Coordinates of C-alpha atoms in Angstrom, one line a residue:
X1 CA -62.2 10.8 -21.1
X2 CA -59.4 13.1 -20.5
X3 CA -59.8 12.7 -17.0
X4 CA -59.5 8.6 -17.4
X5 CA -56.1 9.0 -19.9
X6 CA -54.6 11.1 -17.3
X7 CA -55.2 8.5 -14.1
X8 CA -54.0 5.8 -16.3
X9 CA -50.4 7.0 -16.9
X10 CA -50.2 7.8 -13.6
X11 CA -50.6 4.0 -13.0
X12 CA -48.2 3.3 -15.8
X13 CA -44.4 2.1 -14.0
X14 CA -41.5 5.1 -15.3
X15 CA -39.3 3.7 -17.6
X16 CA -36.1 2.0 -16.3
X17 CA -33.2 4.7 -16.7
X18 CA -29.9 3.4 -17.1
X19 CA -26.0 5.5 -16.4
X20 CA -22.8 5.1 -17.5
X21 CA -19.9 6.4 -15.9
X22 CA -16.7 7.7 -17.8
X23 CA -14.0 5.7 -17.4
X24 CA -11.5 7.7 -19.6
X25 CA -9.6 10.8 -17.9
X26 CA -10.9 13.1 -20.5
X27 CA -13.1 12.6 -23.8
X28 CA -15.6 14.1 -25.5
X29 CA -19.4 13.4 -26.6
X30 CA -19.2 13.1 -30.9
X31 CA -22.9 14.1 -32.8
X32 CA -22.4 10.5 -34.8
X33 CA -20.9 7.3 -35.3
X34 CA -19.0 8.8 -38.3
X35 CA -15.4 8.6 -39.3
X36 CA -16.5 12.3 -39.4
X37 CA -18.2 14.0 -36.5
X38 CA -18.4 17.0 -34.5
X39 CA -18.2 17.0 -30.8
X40 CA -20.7 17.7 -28.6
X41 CA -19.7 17.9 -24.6
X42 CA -16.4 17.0 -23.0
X43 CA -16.8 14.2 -20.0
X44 CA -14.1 13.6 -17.7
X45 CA -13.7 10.7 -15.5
X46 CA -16.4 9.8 -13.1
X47 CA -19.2 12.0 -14.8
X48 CA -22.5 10.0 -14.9
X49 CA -24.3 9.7 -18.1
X50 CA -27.9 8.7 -18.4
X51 CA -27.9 6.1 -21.7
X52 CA -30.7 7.1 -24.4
X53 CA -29.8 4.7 -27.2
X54 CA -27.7 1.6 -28.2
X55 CA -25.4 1.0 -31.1
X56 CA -22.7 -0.7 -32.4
X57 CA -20.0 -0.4 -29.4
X58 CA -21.5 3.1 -28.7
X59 CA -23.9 4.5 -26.3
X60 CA -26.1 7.6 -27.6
X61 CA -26.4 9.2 -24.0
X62 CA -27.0 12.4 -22.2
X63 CA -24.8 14.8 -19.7
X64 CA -26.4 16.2 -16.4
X65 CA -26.1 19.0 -18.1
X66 CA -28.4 18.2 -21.0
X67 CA -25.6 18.2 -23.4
X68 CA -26.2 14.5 -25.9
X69 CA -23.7 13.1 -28.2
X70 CA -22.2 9.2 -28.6
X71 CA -19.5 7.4 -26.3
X72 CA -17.2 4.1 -27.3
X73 CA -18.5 1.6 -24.9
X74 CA -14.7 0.9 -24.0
X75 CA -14.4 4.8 -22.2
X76 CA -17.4 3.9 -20.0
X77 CA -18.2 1.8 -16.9
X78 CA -21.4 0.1 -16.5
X79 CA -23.8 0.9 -13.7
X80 CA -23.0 -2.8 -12.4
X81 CA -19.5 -1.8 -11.8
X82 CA -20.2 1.8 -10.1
X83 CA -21.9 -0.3 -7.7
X84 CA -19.2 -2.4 -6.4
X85 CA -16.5 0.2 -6.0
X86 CA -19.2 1.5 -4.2
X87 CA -19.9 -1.4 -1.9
X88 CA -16.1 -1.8 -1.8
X89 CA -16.1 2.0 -0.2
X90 CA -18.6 1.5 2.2
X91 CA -17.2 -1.9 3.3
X92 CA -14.1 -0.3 4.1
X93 CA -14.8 2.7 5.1
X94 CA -14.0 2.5 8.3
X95 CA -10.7 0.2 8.4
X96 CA -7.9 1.7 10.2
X97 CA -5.1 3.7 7.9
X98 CA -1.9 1.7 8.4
X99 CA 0.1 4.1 6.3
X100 CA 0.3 7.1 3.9
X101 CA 1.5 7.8 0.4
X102 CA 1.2 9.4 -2.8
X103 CA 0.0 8.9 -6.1
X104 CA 3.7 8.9 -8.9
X105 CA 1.8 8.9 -12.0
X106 CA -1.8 8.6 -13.1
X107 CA -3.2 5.3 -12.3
X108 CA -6.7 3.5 -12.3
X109 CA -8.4 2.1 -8.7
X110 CA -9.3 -1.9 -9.1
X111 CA -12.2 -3.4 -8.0
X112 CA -9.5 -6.2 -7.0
X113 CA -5.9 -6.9 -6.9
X114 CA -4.7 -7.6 -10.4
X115 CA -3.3 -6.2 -13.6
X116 CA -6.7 -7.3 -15.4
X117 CA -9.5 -6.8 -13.2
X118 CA -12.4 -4.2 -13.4
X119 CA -11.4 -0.3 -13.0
X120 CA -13.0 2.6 -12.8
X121 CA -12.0 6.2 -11.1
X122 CA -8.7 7.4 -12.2
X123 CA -6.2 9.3 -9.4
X124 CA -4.0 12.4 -11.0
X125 CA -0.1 12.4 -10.1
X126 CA 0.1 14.1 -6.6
X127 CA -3.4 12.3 -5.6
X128 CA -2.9 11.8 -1.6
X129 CA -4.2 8.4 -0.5
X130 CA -4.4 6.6 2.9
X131 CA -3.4 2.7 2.7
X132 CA -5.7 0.3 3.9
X133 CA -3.9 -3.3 3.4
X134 CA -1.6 -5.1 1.2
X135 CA -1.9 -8.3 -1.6
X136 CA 0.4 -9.7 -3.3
X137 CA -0.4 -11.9 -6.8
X138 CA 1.3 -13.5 -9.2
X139 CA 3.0 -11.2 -12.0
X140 CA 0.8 -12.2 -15.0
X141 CA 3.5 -14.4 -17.5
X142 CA 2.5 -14.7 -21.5
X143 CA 0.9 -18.3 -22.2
X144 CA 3.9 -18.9 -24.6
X145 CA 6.3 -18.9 -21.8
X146 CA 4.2 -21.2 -18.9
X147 CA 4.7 -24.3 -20.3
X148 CA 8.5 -25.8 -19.6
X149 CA 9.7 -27.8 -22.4
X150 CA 11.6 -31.1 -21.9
X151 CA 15.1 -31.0 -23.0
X152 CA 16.8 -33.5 -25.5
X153 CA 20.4 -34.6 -25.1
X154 CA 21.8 -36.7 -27.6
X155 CA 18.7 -38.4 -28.6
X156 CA 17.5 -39.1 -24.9
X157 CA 14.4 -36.4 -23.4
X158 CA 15.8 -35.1 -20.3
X159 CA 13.3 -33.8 -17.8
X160 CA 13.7 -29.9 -18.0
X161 CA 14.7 -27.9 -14.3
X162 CA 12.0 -26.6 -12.8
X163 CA 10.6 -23.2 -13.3
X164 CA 11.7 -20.2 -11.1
X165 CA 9.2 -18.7 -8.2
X166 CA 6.6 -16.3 -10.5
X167 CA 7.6 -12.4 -10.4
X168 CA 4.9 -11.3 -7.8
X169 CA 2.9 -7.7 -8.3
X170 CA 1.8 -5.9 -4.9
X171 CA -1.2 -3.9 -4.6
X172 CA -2.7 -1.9 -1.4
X173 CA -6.1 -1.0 -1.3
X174 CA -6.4 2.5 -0.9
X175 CA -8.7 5.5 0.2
X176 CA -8.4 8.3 -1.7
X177 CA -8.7 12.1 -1.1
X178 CA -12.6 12.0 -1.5
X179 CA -12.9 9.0 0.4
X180 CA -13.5 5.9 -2.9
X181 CA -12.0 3.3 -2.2
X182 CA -10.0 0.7 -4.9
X183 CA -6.7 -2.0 -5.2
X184 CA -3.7 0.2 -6.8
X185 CA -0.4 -1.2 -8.1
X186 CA 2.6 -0.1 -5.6
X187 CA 4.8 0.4 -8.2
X188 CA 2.6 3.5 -9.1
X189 CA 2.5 5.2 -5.1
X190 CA 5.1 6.5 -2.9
X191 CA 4.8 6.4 1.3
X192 CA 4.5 9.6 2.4
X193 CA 8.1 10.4 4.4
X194 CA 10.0 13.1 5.4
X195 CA 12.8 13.8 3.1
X196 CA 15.9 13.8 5.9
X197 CA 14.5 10.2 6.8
X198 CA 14.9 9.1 2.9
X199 CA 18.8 9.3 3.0
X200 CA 18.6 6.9 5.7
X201 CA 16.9 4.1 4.5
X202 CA 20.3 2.1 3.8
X203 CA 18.9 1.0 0.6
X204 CA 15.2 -0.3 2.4
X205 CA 11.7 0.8 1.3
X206 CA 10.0 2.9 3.9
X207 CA 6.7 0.8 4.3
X208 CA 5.5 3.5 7.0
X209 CA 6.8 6.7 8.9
X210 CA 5.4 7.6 12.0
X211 CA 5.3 10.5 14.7
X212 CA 6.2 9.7 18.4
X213 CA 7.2 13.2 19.5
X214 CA 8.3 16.4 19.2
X215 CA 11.3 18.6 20.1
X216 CA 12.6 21.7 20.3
X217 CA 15.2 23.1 18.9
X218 CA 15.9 27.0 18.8
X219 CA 18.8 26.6 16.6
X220 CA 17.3 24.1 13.7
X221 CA 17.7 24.2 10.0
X222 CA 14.7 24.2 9.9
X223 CA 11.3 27.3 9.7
X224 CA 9.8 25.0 12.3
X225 CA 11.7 24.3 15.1
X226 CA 9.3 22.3 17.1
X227 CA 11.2 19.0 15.1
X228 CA 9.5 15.6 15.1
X229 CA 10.8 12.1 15.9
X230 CA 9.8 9.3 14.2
X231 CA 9.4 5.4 14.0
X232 CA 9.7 3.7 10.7
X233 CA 9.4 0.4 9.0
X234 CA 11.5 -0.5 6.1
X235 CA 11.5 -3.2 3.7
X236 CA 13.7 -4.6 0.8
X237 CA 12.9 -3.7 -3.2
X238 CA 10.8 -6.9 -3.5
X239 CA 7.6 -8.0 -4.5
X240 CA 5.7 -10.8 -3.3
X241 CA 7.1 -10.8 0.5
X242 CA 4.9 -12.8 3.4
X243 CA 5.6 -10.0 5.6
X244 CA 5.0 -6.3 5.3
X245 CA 8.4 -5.5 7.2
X246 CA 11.6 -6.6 8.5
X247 CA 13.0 -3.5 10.5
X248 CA 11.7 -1.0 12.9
X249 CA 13.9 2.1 13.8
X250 CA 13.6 5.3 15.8
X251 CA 14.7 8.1 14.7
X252 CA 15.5 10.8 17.7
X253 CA 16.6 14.7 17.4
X254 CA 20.2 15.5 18.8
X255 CA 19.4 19.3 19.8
X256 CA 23.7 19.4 19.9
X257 CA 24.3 18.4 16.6
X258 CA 20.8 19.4 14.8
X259 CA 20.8 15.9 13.3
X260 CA 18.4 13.0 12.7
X261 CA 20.4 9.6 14.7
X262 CA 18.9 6.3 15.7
X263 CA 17.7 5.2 19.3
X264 CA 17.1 2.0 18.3
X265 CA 16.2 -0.8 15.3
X266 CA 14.8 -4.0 15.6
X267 CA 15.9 -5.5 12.6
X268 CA 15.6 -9.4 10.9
X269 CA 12.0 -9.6 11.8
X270 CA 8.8 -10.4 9.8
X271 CA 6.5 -7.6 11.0
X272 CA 2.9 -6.8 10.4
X273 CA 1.2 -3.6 9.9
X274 CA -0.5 -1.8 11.5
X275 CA 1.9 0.2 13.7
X276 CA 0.0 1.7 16.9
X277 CA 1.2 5.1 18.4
X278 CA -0.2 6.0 21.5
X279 CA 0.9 7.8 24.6
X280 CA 0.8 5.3 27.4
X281 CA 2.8 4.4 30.8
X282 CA 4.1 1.3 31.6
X283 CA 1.6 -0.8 33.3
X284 CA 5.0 -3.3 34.1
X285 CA 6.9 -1.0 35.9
X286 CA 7.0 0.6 39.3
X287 CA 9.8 2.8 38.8
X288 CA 8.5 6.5 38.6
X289 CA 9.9 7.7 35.3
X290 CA 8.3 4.6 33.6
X291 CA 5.3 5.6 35.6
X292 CA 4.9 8.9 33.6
X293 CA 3.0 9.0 29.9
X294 CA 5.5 8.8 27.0
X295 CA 5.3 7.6 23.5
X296 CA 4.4 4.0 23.2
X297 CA 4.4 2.3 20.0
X298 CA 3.4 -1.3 19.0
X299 CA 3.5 -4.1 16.2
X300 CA 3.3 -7.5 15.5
X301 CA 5.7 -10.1 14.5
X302 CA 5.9 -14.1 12.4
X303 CA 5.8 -16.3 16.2
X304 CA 8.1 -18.6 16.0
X305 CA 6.4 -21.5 16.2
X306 CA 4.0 -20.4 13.6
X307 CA 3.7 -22.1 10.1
X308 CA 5.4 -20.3 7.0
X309 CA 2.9 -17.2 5.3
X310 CA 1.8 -17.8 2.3
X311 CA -0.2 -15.2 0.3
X312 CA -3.7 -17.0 -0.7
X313 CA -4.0 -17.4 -4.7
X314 CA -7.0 -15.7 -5.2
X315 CA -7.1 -12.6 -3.3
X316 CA -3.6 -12.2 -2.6
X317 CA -4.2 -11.6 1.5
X318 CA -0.9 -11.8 3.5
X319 CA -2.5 -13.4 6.9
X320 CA -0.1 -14.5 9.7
X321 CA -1.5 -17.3 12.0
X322 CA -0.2 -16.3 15.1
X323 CA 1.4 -13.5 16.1
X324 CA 3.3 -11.5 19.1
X325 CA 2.8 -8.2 20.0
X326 CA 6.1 -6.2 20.5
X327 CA 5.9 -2.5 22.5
X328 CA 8.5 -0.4 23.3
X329 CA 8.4 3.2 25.1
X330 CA 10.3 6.3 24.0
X331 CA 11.6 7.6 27.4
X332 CA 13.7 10.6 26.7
X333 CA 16.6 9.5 24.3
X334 CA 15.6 6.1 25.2
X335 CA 13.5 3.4 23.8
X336 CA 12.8 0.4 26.3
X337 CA 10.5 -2.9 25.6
X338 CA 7.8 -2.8 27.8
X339 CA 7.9 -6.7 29.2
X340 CA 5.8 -7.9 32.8
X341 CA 8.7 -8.4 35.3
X342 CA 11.2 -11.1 34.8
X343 CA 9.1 -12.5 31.5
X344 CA 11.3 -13.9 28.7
X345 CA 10.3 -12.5 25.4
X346 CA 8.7 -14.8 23.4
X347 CA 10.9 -16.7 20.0
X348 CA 10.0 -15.0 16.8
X349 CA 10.4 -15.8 13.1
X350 CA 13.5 -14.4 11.6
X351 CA 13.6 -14.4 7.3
X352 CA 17.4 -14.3 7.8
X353 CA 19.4 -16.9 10.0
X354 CA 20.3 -15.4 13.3
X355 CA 24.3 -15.4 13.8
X356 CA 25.4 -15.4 17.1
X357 CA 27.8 -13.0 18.5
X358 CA 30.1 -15.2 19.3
X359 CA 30.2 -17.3 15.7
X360 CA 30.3 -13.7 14.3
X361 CA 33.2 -12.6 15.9
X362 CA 34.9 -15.4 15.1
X363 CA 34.0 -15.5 11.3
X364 CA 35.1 -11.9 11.8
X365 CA 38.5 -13.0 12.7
X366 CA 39.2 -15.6 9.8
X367 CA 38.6 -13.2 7.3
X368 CA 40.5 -10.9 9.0
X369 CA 43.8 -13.6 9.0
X370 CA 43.0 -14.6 5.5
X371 CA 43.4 -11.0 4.7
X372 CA 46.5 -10.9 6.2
X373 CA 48.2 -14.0 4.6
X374 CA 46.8 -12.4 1.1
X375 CA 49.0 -9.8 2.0

């Protein structure tokens, strides 16, 4: 009879177990549902619980390390949610890293872009992350203010002006140091860059700093002397833009003066990340120093002829229809646009009106007469 028992709960399917994952950055397992209660096990974020019982907004549940005590349903994730970050992980884990940065204050990875959506892991202030891609949504406005009332002017209803552009949020999905991946707010990271390249930015936000090569210089501030040089992208303070940049400059070492001075800038542009570094010769050129390898770097630009980029609604994408590829060489102090012989670059989108020289010089010299006569 034993015997029988014994093959029978064998047969009989193991109960369904179901985890929770701390959502909180630190809490603490309480021994009831009590205004009064003693605590049982701290949790941090990301610590699995296995649920044992249900309550009123609590969860009775259970540590890995046997400890048991009650949660608030509100410092948990459900096992629903651990699964898409996870998904979300392994769907990107293997997108290329168009920048780095740095985690300013703690802040929670999104499931999606947006102020509201599903979080779970929390990154600590000096978290290190690699950025994947940008979105940009809508800043979310309090329903009192959407609606634009009409205006009345001595008895008549006068239609009101329309509303201003919505304040726009941007967000960059993001891998951090153990490789999860999740949609943080901007404002909350800072792109990794050398500090002597910060003083430069004229008032820009470096988007992206890169390495093309290295000098030495026996005689540098610096411990290291084996300096780097660099390629950056900048862009203004502003949310919302249909671009990720609108200027590229190189940054060379003057061994003379032990200083950080520009080779070149490509600026007025709307420019797409990523931006490639390589070390390539010019497959253009027949001259023998282009033949040689040097630093080659690349990027993508708004084609002229392309329509206007508008961020999609829902996920907040930034896609450019067509683009044109723009690569340039570093060749000693020099940086050169690697072009097929006698080719005509290609029109580009500019965000700014171009000015020609000759216009500009001659706007130049009516405020310079106008300054005179005010004198």
């Amino acid at each position: 009879m034993l015997a029988g028992t014994t093959g029978c709960s064998r047969l009989r399917p193991k109960p369904h177990r179901e985890y929770v994952y701390v959502m909180a950055k630190e809490t603490y397992l309480r021994d009831r549902v009590a205004a009064v209660s003693n605590r049982t096990a701290d949790v941090q974020n990301g610590d699995r619980l296995l649920v044992l019982d249900h309550g009123r907004r609590f969860f009775k549940v259970q540590t890995d390390k046997g400890a048991q005590g009650w949660i608030n349903e509100k410092m948990v994730a459900t096992q629903s949610i651990f699964d898409q970050f996870a998904a979300l992980t392994k769907e990107h884990e293997k997108d290329p890293v168009v920048a780095t940065g740095v985690v300013r204050d703690d802040v929670y990875m999104h499931l999606t872009p947006g102020r509201e959506t599903e979080h779970f892991l929390r990154l600590g202030e000096g978290e290190k992350l690699k950025l994947l891609r940008r979105a940009t949504l809508p800043k979310p406005v309090p329903p009192g203010l959407r609606a634009v009332a009409p205006v009345v002017e001595k008895g008549k209803v006068v239609e009101a002006a329309p509303p201003a552009p919505p304040a726009m949020d941007d967000w960059w999905l993001v891998r951090d140091s153990k490789g999860n991946a999740g949609w943080i707010y901007s404002r909350l990271m800072d792109v990794d860059a050398p500090d002597a390249l910060v003083r430069y930015s004229e008032g820009q936000r470096i988007v992206g700093a890169y390495i093309l090569n290295k000098v030495y210089d026996p005689d540098a501030p610096q411990d290291d002397k084996n300096i780097p040089e660099y390629v950056t992208v900048t862009s203004p303070y502003t949310s919302g833009l249909p671009y990720d940049f609108n200027q590229v400059r190189v940054f060379i070492w003057n061994v003379k003066k032990h200083r950080y001075e520009t080779a070149y800038r490509d600026k007025n542009i709307e420019g797409y990340l990523p931006l490639t570094v390589t070390m390539a010769s010019d497959p253009y050129s027949k001259a023998p120093a282009s033949a040689t390898v040097a630093p080659t770097y690349n990027y993508r630009v708004l084609a002229d002829d392309a329509p206007p980029v508008v961020p999609d609604p829902v996920t907040g994408a930034v896609v450019p229809s067509k683009t044109i590829l723009k690569t340039y060489r570093l060749e000693g102090n020099l940086v050169r646009r690697v072009l097929p012989p006698d080719a005509t670059p290609p029109d580009e989108t500019h965000p700014e009106p171009v000015v020609k020289k000759a216009k500009k010089a001659a706007v130049h010299r009516r405020a310079v007469r106008a300054k005179r006569r005010r004198r």
